Short mmCIF file of C-alpha atoms and ligand atoms in Angstrom, two decimals:
data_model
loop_
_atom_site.label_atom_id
_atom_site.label_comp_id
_atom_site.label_asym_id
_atom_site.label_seq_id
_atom_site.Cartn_x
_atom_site.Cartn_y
_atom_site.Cartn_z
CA UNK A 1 108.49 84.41 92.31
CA UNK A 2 107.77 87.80 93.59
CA UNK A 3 111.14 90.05 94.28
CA UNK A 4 110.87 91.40 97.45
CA UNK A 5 113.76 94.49 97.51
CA UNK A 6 113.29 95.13 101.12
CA UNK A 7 113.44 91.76 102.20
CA UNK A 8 115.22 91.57 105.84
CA UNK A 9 115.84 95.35 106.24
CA UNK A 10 113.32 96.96 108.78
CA UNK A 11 111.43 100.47 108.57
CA UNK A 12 110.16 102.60 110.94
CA UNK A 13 107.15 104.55 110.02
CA UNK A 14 105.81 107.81 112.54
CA UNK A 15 102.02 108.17 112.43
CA UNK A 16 101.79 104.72 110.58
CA UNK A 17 98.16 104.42 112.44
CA UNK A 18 96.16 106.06 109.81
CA UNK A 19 96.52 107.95 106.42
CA UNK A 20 99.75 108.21 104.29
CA UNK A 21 102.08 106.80 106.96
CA UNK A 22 99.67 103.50 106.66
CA UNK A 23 99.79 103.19 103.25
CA UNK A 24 103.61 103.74 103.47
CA UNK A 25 103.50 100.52 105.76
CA UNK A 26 101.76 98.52 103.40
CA UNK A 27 104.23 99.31 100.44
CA UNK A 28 107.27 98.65 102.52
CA UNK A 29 105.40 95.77 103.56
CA UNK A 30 104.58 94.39 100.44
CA UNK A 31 108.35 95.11 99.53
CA UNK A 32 109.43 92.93 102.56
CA UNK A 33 109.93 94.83 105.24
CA UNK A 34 109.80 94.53 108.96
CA UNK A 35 107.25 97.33 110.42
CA UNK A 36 107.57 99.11 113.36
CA UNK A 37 104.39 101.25 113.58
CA UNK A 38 103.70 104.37 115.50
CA UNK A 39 100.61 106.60 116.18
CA UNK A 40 98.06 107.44 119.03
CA UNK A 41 95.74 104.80 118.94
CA UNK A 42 94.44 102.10 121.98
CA UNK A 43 96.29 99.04 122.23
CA UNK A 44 93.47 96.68 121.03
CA UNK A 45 93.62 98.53 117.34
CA UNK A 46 97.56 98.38 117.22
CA UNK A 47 97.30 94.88 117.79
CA UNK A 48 94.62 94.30 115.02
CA UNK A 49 96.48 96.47 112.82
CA UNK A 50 99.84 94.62 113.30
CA UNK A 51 98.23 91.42 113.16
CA UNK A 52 96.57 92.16 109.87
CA UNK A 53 99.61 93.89 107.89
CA UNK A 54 101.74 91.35 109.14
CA UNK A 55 99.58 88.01 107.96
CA UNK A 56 98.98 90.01 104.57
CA UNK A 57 102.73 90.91 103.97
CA UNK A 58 104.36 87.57 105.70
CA UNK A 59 106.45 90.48 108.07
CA UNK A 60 107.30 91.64 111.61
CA UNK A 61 105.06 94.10 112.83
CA UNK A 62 104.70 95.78 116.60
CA UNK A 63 103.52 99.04 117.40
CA UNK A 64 105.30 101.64 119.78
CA UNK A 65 102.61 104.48 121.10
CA UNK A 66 105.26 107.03 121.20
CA UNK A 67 104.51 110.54 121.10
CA UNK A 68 106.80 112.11 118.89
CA UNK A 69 106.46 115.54 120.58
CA UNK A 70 108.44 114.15 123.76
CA UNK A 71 111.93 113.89 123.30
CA UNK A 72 112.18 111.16 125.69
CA UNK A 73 109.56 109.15 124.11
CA UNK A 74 111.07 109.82 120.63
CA UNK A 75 114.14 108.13 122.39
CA UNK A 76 112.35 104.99 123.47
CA UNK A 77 110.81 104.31 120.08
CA UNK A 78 114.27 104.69 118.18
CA UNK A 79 115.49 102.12 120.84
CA UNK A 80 112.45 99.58 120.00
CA UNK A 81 112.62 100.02 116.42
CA UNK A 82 116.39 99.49 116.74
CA UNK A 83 115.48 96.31 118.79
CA UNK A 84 112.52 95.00 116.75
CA UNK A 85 113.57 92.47 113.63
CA UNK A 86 117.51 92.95 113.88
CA UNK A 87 118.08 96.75 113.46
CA UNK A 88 116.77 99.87 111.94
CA UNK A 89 117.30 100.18 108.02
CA UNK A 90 114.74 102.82 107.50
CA UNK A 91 113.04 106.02 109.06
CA UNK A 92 110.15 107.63 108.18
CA UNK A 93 109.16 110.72 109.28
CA UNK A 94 105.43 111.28 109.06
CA UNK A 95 103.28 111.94 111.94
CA UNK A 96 101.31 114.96 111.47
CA UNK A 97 98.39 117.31 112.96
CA UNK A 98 97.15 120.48 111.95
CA UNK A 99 95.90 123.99 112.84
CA UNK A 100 94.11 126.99 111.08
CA UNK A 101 94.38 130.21 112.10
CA UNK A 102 95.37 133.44 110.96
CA UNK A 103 98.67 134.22 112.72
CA UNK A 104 97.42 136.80 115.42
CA UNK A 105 95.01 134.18 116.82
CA UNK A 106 96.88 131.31 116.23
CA UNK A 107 97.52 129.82 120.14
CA UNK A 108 101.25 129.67 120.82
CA UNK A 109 100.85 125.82 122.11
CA UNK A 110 99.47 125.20 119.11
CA UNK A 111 102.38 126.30 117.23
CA UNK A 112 104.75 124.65 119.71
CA UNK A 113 102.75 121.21 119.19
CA UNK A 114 103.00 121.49 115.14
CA UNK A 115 106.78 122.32 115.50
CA UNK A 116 107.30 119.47 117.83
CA UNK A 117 105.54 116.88 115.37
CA UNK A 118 106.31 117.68 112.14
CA UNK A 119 110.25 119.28 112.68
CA UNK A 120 111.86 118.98 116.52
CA UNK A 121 110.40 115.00 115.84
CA UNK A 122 112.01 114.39 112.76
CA UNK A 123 115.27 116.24 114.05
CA UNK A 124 115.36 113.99 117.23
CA UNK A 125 114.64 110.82 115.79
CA UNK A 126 117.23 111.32 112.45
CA UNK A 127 120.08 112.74 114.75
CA UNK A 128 118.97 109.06 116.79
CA UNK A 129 118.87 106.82 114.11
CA UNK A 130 122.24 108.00 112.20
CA UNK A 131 124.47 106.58 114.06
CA UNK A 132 122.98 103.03 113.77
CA UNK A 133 122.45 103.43 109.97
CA UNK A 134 125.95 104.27 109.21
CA UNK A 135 126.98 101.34 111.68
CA UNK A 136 125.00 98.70 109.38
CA UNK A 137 126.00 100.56 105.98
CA UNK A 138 122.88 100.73 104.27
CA UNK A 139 119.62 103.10 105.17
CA UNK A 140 116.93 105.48 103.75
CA UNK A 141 115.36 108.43 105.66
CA UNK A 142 112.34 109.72 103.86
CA UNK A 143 110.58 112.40 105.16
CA UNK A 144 106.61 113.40 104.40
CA UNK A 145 106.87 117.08 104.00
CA UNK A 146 104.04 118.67 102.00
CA UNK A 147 103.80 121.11 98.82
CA UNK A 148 103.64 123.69 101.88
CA UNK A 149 107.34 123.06 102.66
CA UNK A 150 107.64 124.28 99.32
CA UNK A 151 105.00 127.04 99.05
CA UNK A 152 102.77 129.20 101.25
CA UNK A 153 99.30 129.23 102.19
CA UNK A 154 97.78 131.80 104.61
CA UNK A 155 96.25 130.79 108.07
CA UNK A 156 98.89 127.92 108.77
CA UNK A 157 101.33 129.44 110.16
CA UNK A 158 103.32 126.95 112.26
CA UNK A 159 102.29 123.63 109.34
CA UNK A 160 104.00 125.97 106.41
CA UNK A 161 106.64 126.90 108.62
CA UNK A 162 107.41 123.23 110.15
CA UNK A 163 107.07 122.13 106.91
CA UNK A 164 109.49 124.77 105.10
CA UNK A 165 111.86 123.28 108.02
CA UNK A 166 111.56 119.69 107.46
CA UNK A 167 112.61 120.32 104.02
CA UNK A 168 115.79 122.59 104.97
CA UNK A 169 116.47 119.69 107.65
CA UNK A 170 116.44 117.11 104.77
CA UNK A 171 118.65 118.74 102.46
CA UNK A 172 121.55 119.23 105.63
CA UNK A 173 121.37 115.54 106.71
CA UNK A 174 121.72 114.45 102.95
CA UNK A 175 124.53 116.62 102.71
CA UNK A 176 125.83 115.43 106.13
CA UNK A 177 125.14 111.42 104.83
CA UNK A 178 126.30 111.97 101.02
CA UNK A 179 129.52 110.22 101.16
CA UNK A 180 127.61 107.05 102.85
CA UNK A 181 125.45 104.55 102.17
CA UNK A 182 122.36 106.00 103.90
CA UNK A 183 120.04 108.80 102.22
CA UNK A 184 117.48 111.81 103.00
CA UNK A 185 114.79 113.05 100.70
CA UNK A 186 111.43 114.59 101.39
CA UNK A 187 108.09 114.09 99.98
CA UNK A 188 105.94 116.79 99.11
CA UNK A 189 101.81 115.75 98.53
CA UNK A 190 99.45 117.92 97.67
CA UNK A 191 95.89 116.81 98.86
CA UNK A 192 96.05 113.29 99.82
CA UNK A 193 92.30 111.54 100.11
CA UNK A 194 93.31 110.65 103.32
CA UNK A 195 90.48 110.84 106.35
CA UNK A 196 91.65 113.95 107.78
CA UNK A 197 91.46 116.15 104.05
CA UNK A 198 88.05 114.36 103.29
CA UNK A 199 86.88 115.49 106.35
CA UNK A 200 87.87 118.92 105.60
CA UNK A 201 86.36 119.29 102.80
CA UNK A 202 83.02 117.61 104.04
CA UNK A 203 83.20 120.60 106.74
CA UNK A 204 83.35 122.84 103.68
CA UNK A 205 80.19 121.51 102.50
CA UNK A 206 78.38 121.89 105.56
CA UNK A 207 79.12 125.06 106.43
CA UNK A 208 78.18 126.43 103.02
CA UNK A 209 74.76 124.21 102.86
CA UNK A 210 76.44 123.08 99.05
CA UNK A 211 76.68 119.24 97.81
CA UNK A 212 80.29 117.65 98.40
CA UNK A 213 81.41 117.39 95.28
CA UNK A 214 80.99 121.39 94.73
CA UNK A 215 82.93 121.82 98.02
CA UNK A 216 85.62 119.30 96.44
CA UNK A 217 85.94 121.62 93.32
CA UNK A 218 86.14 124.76 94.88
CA UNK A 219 88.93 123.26 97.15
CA UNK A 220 91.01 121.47 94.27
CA UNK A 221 90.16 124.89 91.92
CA UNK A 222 92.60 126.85 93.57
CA UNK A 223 95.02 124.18 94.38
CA UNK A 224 95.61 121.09 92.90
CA UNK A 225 95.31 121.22 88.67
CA UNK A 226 94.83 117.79 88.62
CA UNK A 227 90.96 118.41 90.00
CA UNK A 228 91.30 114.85 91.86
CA UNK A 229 92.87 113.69 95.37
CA UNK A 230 96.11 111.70 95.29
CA UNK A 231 95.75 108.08 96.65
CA UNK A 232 97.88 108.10 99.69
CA UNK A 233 98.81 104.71 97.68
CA UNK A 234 100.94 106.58 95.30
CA UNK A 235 102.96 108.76 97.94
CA UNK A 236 103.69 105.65 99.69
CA UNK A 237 104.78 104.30 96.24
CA UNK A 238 107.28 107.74 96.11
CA UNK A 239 108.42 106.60 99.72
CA UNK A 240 108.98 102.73 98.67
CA UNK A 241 111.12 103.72 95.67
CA UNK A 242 113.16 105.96 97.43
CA UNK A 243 113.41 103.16 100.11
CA UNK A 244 114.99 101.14 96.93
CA UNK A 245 118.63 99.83 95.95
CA UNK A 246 117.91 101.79 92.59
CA UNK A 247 117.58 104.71 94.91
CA UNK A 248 121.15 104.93 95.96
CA UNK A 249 122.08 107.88 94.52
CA UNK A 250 119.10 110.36 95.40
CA UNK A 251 119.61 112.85 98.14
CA UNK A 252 118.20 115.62 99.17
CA UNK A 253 115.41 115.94 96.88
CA UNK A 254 112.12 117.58 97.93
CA UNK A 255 110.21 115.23 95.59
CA UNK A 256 106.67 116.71 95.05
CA UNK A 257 103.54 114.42 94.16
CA UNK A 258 100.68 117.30 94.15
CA UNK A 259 98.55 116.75 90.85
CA UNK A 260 100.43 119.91 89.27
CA UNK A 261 99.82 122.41 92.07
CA UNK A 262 103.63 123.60 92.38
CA UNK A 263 103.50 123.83 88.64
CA UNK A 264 101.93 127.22 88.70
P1 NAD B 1 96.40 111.35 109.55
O1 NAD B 1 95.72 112.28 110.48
O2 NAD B 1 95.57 110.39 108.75
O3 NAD B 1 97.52 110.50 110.33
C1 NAD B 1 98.39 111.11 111.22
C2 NAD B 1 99.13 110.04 112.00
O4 NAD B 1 100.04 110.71 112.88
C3 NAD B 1 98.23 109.17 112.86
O5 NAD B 1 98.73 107.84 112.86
C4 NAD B 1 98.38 109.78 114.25
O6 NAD B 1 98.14 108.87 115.30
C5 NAD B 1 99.84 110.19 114.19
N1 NAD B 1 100.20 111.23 115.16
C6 NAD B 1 99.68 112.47 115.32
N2 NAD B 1 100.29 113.10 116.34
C7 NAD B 1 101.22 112.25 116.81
C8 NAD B 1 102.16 112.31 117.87
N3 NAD B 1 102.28 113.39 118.65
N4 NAD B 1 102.95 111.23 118.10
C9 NAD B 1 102.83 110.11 117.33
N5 NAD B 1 101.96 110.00 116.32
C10 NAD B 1 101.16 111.05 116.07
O7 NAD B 1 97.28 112.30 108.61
P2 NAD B 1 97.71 112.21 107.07
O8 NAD B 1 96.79 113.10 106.32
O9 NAD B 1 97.92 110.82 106.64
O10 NAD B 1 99.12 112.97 107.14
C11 NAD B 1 100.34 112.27 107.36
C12 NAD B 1 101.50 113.19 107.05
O11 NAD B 1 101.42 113.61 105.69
C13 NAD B 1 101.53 114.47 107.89
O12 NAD B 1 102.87 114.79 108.20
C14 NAD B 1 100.93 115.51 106.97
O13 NAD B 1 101.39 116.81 107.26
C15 NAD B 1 101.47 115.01 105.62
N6 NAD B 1 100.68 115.48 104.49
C16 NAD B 1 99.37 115.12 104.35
C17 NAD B 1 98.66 115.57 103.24
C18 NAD B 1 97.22 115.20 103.01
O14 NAD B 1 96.62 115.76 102.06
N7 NAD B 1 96.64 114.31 103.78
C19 NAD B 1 99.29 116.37 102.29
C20 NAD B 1 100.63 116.71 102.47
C21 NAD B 1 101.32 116.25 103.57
#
């Protein structure tokens, strides 16, 4: 019989719609889990989406079209998730967009959007969730930083920043949750195959007329040592373990999964 660790506890996953934060629903899934997706898609694919993760996994799964840069709406998806399948065990924080700029053209709503995704989001749906994690004595925060909350890169000003901040935030609420039951750690990918990066790089391509596997090289050559994407798979298999019992004791790590890049 298959052990299924996760088995009545239910996650919440931001930006579950697409890329990491859907493979992170398929491993806590596949580990038992109750889903409550999230992400900015029409009601017609949520429902296929839910319908399909939940016949493969044998799980609860709705879908709350929050946008995580309202406060108010960050509000009403901590309240469904808190509703949905008994209570909130787990939060994860991934939603994400992006912007590249240098910094004197970079649009100041652009930098208030990033901020409000990837940090004021994660601060307004942690400081929401707390209260009922401590209540049921058990729960795992994981947020999905990036290798730029650990290092810099020029022309992304407000995703290094945000980033930098999500990892800062992570390290105060596991010092805030240490003597409890419920933990905080961050994941930090390097370049994830996920639609948005492969994208990216086909852009490269295009732009300089040169095949896509050229454009690939160039982009992992100063980056990622590895010379090869990481399978959003194997973050979400980071995220599931840290969602584990075995887990207990790890907080406030910044956990890095980037082919060797923040080796260097
Ligand atoms: P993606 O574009 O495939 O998915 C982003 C998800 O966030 C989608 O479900 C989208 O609907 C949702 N979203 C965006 N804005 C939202 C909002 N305002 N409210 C609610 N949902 C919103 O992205 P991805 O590449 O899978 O990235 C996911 C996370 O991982 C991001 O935080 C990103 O910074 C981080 N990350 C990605 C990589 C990578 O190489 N792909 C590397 C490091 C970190």
């Amino acid at each position: 019989m298959t052990v299924r660790p996760l088995a009545g506890r239910c996650a919440l996953i931001t930006g579950s719609t697409s890329g990491i934060g859907l493979a992170v629903a398929e491993a806590l899934g596949a580990q038992g889990a109750d889903l409550m997706l999230n992400g900015l898609v029409d009601d017609r694919s949520a429902e296929t989406l839910c319908r399909s993760l939940g016949e493969r996994h044998g799980v609860r799964v709705a879908h709350h079209g929050a946008d995580v840069s309202h406060p108010g709406e960050v509000e009403a998806l901590i309240d469904a998730a808190q509703r949905h399948a008994g209570g909130l065990d787990i939060l994860v924080n991934n939603a994400g967009i992006s912007h590249v700029a240098p910094l004197e053209a970079f649009p100041a709503e652009r930098w208030d959007a990033l901020l409000s995704v990837h940090l004021s989001a994660a601060f307004h749906t942690m400081r929401l969730a707390l209260p009922g994690l401590q209540q049921r004595g058990w729960g795992r925060i994981v947020n999905i930083a990036s290798v730029f909350g650990l290092i810099a890169t020029q022309h992304q000003a407000a995703y290094v920043a945000a980033k930098h901040g999500l990892v800062g935030l992570t390290k105060v609420v596991a010092l805030e949750t240490a003597r409890s039951p419920v933990t905080c750690n961050a994941v930090c990918p390097g370049l994830v195959s996920t639609p948005r990066v492969l994208r990216d790089v086909q852009s490269r391509a295009d732009e300089l007329g040169i095949p896509l596997e050229e454009a690939k090289r160039m982009t992992m050559s100063t980056r990622q040592p590895a010379g090869e994407y990481i399978a959003a798979a194997d973050v979400a298999a980071v995220v599931a373990f840290l969602c584990s019992p075995q887990a207990a004791e790890v907080r406030g790590v910044a956990w890095a999964i980037d082919g060797g890049w923040t080796a260097r």
